[in-house]
mmCIF file of C-alpha atoms and ligand atoms in Angstrom:
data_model
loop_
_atom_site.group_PDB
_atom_site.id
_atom_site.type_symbol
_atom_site.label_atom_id
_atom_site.label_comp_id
_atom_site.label_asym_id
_atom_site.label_seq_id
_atom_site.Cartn_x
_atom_site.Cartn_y
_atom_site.Cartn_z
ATOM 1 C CA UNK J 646 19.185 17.489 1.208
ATOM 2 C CA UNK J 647 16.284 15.507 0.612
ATOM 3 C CA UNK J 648 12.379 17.010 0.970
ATOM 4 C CA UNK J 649 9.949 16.441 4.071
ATOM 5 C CA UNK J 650 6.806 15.076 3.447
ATOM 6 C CA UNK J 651 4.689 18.031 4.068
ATOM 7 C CA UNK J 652 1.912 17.509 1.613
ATOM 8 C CA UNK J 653 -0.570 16.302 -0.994
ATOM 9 C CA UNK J 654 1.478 16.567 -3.665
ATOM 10 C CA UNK J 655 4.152 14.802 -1.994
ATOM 11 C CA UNK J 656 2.003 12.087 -1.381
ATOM 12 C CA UNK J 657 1.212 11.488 -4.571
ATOM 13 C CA UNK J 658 4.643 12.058 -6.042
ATOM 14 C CA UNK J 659 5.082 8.477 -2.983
ATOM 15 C CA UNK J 660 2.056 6.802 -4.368
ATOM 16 C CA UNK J 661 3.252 7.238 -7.986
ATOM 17 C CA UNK J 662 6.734 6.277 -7.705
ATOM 18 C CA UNK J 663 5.904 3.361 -5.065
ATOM 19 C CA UNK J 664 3.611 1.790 -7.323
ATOM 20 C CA UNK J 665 6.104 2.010 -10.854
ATOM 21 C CA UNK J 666 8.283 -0.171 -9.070
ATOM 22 C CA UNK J 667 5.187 -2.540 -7.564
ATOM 23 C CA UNK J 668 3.491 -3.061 -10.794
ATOM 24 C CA UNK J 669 7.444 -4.052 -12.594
ATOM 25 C CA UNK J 670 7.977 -6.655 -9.805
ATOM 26 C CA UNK J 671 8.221 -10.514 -10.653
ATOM 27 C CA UNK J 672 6.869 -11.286 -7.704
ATOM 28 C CA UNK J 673 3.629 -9.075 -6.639
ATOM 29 C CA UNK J 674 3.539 -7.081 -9.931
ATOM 30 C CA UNK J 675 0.310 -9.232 -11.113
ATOM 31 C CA UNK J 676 -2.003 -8.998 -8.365
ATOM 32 C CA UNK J 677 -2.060 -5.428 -8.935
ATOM 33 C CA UNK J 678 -1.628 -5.417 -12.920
ATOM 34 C CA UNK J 679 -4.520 -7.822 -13.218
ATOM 35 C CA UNK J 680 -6.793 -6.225 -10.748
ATOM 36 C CA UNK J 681 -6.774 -3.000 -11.348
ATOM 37 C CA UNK J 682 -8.294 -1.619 -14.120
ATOM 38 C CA UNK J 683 -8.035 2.254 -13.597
ATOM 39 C CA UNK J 684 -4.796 3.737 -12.359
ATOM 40 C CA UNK J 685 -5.765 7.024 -12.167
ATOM 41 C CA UNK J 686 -8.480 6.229 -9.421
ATOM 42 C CA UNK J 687 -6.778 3.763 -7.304
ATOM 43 C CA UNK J 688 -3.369 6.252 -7.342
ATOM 44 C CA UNK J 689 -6.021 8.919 -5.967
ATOM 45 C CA UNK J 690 -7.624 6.247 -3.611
ATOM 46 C CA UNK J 691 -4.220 5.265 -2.065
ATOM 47 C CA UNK J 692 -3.303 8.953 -1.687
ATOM 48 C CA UNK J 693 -6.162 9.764 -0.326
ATOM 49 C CA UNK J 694 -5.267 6.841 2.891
ATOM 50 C CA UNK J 695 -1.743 7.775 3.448
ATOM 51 C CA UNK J 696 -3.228 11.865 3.506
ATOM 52 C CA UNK J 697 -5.513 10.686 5.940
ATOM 53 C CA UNK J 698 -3.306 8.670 7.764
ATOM 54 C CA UNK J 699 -0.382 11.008 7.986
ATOM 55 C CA UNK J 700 -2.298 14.561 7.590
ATOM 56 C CA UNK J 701 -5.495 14.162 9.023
ATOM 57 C CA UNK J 702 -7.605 14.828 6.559
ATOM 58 C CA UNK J 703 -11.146 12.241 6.102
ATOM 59 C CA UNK J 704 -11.184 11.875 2.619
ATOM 60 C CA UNK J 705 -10.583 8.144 2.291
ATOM 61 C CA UNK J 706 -13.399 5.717 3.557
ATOM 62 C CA UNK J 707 -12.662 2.261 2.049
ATOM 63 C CA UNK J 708 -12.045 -1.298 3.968
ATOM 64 C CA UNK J 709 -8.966 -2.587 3.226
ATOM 65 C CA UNK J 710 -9.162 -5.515 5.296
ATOM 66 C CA UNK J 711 -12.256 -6.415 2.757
ATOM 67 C CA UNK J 712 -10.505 -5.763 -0.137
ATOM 68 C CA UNK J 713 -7.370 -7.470 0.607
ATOM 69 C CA UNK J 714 -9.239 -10.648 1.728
ATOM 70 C CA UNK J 715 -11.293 -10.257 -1.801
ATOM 71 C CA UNK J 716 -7.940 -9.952 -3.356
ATOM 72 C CA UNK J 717 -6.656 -13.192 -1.702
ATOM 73 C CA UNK J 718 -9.635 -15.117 -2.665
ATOM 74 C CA UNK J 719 -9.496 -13.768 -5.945
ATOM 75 C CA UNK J 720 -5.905 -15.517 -6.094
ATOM 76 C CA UNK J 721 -6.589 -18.769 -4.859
ATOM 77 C CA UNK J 722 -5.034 -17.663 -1.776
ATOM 78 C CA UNK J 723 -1.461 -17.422 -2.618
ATOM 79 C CA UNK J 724 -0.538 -14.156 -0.531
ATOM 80 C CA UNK J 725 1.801 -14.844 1.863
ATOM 81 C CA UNK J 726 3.559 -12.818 4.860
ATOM 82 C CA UNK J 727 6.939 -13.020 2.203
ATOM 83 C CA UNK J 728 5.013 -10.371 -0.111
ATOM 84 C CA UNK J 729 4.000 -8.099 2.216
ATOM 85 C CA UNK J 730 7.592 -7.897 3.091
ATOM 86 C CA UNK J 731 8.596 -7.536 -0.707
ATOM 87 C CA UNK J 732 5.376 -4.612 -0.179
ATOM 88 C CA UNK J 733 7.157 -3.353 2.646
ATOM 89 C CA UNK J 734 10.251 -2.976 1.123
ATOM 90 C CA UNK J 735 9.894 -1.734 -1.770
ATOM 91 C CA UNK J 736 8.090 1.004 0.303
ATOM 92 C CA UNK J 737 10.665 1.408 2.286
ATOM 93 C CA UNK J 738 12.748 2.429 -0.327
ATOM 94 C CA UNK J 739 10.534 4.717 -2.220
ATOM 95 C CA UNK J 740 10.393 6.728 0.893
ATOM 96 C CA UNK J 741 13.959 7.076 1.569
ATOM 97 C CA UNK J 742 14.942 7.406 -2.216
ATOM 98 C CA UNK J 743 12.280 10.674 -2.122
ATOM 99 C CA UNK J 744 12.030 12.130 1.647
ATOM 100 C CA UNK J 745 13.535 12.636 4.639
ATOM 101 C CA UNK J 746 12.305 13.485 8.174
ATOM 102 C CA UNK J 747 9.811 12.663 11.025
ATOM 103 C CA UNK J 748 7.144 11.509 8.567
ATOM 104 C CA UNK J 749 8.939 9.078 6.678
ATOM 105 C CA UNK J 750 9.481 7.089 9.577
ATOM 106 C CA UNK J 751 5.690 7.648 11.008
ATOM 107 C CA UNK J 752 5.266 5.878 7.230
ATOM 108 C CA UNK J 753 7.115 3.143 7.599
ATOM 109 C CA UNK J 754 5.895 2.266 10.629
ATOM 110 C CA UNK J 755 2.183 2.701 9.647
ATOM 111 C CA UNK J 756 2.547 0.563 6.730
ATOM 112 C CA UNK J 757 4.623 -2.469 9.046
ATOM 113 C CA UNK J 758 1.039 -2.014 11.157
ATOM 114 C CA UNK J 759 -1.018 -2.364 8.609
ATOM 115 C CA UNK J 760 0.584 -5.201 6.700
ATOM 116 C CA UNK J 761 0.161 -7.600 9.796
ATOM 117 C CA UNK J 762 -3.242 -6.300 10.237
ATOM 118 C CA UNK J 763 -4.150 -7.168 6.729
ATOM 119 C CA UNK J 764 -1.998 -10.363 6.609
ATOM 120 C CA UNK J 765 -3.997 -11.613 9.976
ATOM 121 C CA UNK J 766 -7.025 -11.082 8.953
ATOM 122 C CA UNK J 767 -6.359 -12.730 5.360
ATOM 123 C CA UNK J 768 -5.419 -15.618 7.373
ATOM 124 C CA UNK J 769 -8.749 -15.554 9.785
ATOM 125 C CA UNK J 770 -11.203 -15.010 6.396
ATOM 126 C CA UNK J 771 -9.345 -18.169 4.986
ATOM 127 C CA UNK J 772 -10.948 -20.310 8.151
ATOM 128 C CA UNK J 773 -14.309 -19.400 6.397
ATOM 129 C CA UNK J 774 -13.327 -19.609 3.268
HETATM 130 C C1 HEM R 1283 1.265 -8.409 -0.661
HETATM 131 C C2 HEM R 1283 0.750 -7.241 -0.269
HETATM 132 C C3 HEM R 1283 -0.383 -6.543 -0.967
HETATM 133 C C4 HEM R 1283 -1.078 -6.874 -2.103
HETATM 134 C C5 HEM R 1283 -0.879 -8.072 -3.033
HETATM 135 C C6 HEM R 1283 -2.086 -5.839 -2.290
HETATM 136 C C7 HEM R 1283 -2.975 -5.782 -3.351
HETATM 137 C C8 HEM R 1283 -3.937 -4.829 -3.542
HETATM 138 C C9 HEM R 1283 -4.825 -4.752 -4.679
HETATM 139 C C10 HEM R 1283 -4.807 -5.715 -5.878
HETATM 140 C C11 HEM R 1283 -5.663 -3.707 -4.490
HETATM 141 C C12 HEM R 1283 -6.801 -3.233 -5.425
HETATM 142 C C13 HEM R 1283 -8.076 -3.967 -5.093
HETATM 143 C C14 HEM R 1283 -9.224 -3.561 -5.985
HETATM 144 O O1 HEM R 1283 -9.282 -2.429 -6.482
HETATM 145 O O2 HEM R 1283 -10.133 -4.400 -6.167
HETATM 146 C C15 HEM R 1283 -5.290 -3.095 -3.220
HETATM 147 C C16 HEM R 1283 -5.914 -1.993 -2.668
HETATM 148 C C17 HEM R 1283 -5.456 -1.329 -1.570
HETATM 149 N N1 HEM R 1283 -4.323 -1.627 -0.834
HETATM 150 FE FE1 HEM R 1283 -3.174 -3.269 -1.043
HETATM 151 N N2 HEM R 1283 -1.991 -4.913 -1.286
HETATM 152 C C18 HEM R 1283 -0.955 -5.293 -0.455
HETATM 153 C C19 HEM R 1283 -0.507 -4.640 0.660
HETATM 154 C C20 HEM R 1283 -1.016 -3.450 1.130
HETATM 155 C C21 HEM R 1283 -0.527 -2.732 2.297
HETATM 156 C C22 HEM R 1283 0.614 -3.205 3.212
HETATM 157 C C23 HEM R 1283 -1.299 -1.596 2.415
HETATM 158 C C24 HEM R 1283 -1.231 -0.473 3.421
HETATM 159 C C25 HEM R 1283 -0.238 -0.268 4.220
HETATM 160 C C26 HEM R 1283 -2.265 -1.610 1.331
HETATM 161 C C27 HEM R 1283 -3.224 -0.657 1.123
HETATM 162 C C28 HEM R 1283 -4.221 -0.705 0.183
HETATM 163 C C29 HEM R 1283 -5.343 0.215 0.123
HETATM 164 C C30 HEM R 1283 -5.620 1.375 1.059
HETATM 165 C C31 HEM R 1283 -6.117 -0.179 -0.976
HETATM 166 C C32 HEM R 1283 -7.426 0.476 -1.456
HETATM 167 C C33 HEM R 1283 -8.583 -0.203 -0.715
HETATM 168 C C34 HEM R 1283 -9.923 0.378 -1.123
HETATM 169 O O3 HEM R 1283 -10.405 0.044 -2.222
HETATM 170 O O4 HEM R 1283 -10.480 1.179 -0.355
HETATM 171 N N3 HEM R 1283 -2.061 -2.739 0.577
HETATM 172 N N4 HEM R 1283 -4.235 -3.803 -2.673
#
């Protein structure tokens, strides 16, 4: 039987895994690779906003909607809805190859939010771009 996510560590155990198989993907691998410079910090970062999201805690306080829309720019606006579903599932998939349970669903379906939150609002900074 596979583990609940119940945890901190089991976050970042998510985070770590999720983003091996971003950063070695033809397709979104570079956005990530040539943006971020230290690993260490952004794995803590992004497990510090799925431990907030899922557990409560207030330890994250970043924008993503800025930073994504920074991140688009930065690209000459090539994101398109068809990575954030290469995002999603590649997410997906680190979640059920890890966990099982209550939370991994309440994952999924927090990250399908997001991504058309952040994908809509890349698409409303481009009208004043
Ligand atoms: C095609 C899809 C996506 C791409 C290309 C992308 C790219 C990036 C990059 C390059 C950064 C680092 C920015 C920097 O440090 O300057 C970042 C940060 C981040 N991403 Fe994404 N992302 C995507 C989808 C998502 C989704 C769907 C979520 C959440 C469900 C997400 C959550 C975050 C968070 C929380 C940060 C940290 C923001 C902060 O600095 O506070 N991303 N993303």
């Amino acid at each position: 039987m596979k583990k609940q996510i119940e945890n901190r560590d089991d976050l970042k155990l998510l985070v770590r895994t999720f983003y091996d198989k971003i950063r070695a993907d033809q397709e979104i691998g570079f956005f990530f690779n040539e943006t971020i410079t230290d690993w260490e910090e952004h794995l803590e970062k992004l497990t510090d906003f799925w431990e907030a999201n899922i557990l409560g805690t207030k330890n994250y306080n970043g924008n993503p909607i800025t930073v994504h829309n920074a991140v688009d720019k930065k690209f000459n606006h090539q994101i398109t809805s068809n990575l954030f579903g290469i995002w999603l599932n590649l997410w997906f998939a680190t979640l059920d190859e890890l966990f099982e349970g209550e939370n991994v669903e309440i994952l999924k379906r927090r990250a399908q939010k997001m991504s058309t939150f952040l994908i809509m609002n890349i698409f409303k900074s481009r009208e004043h771009a």
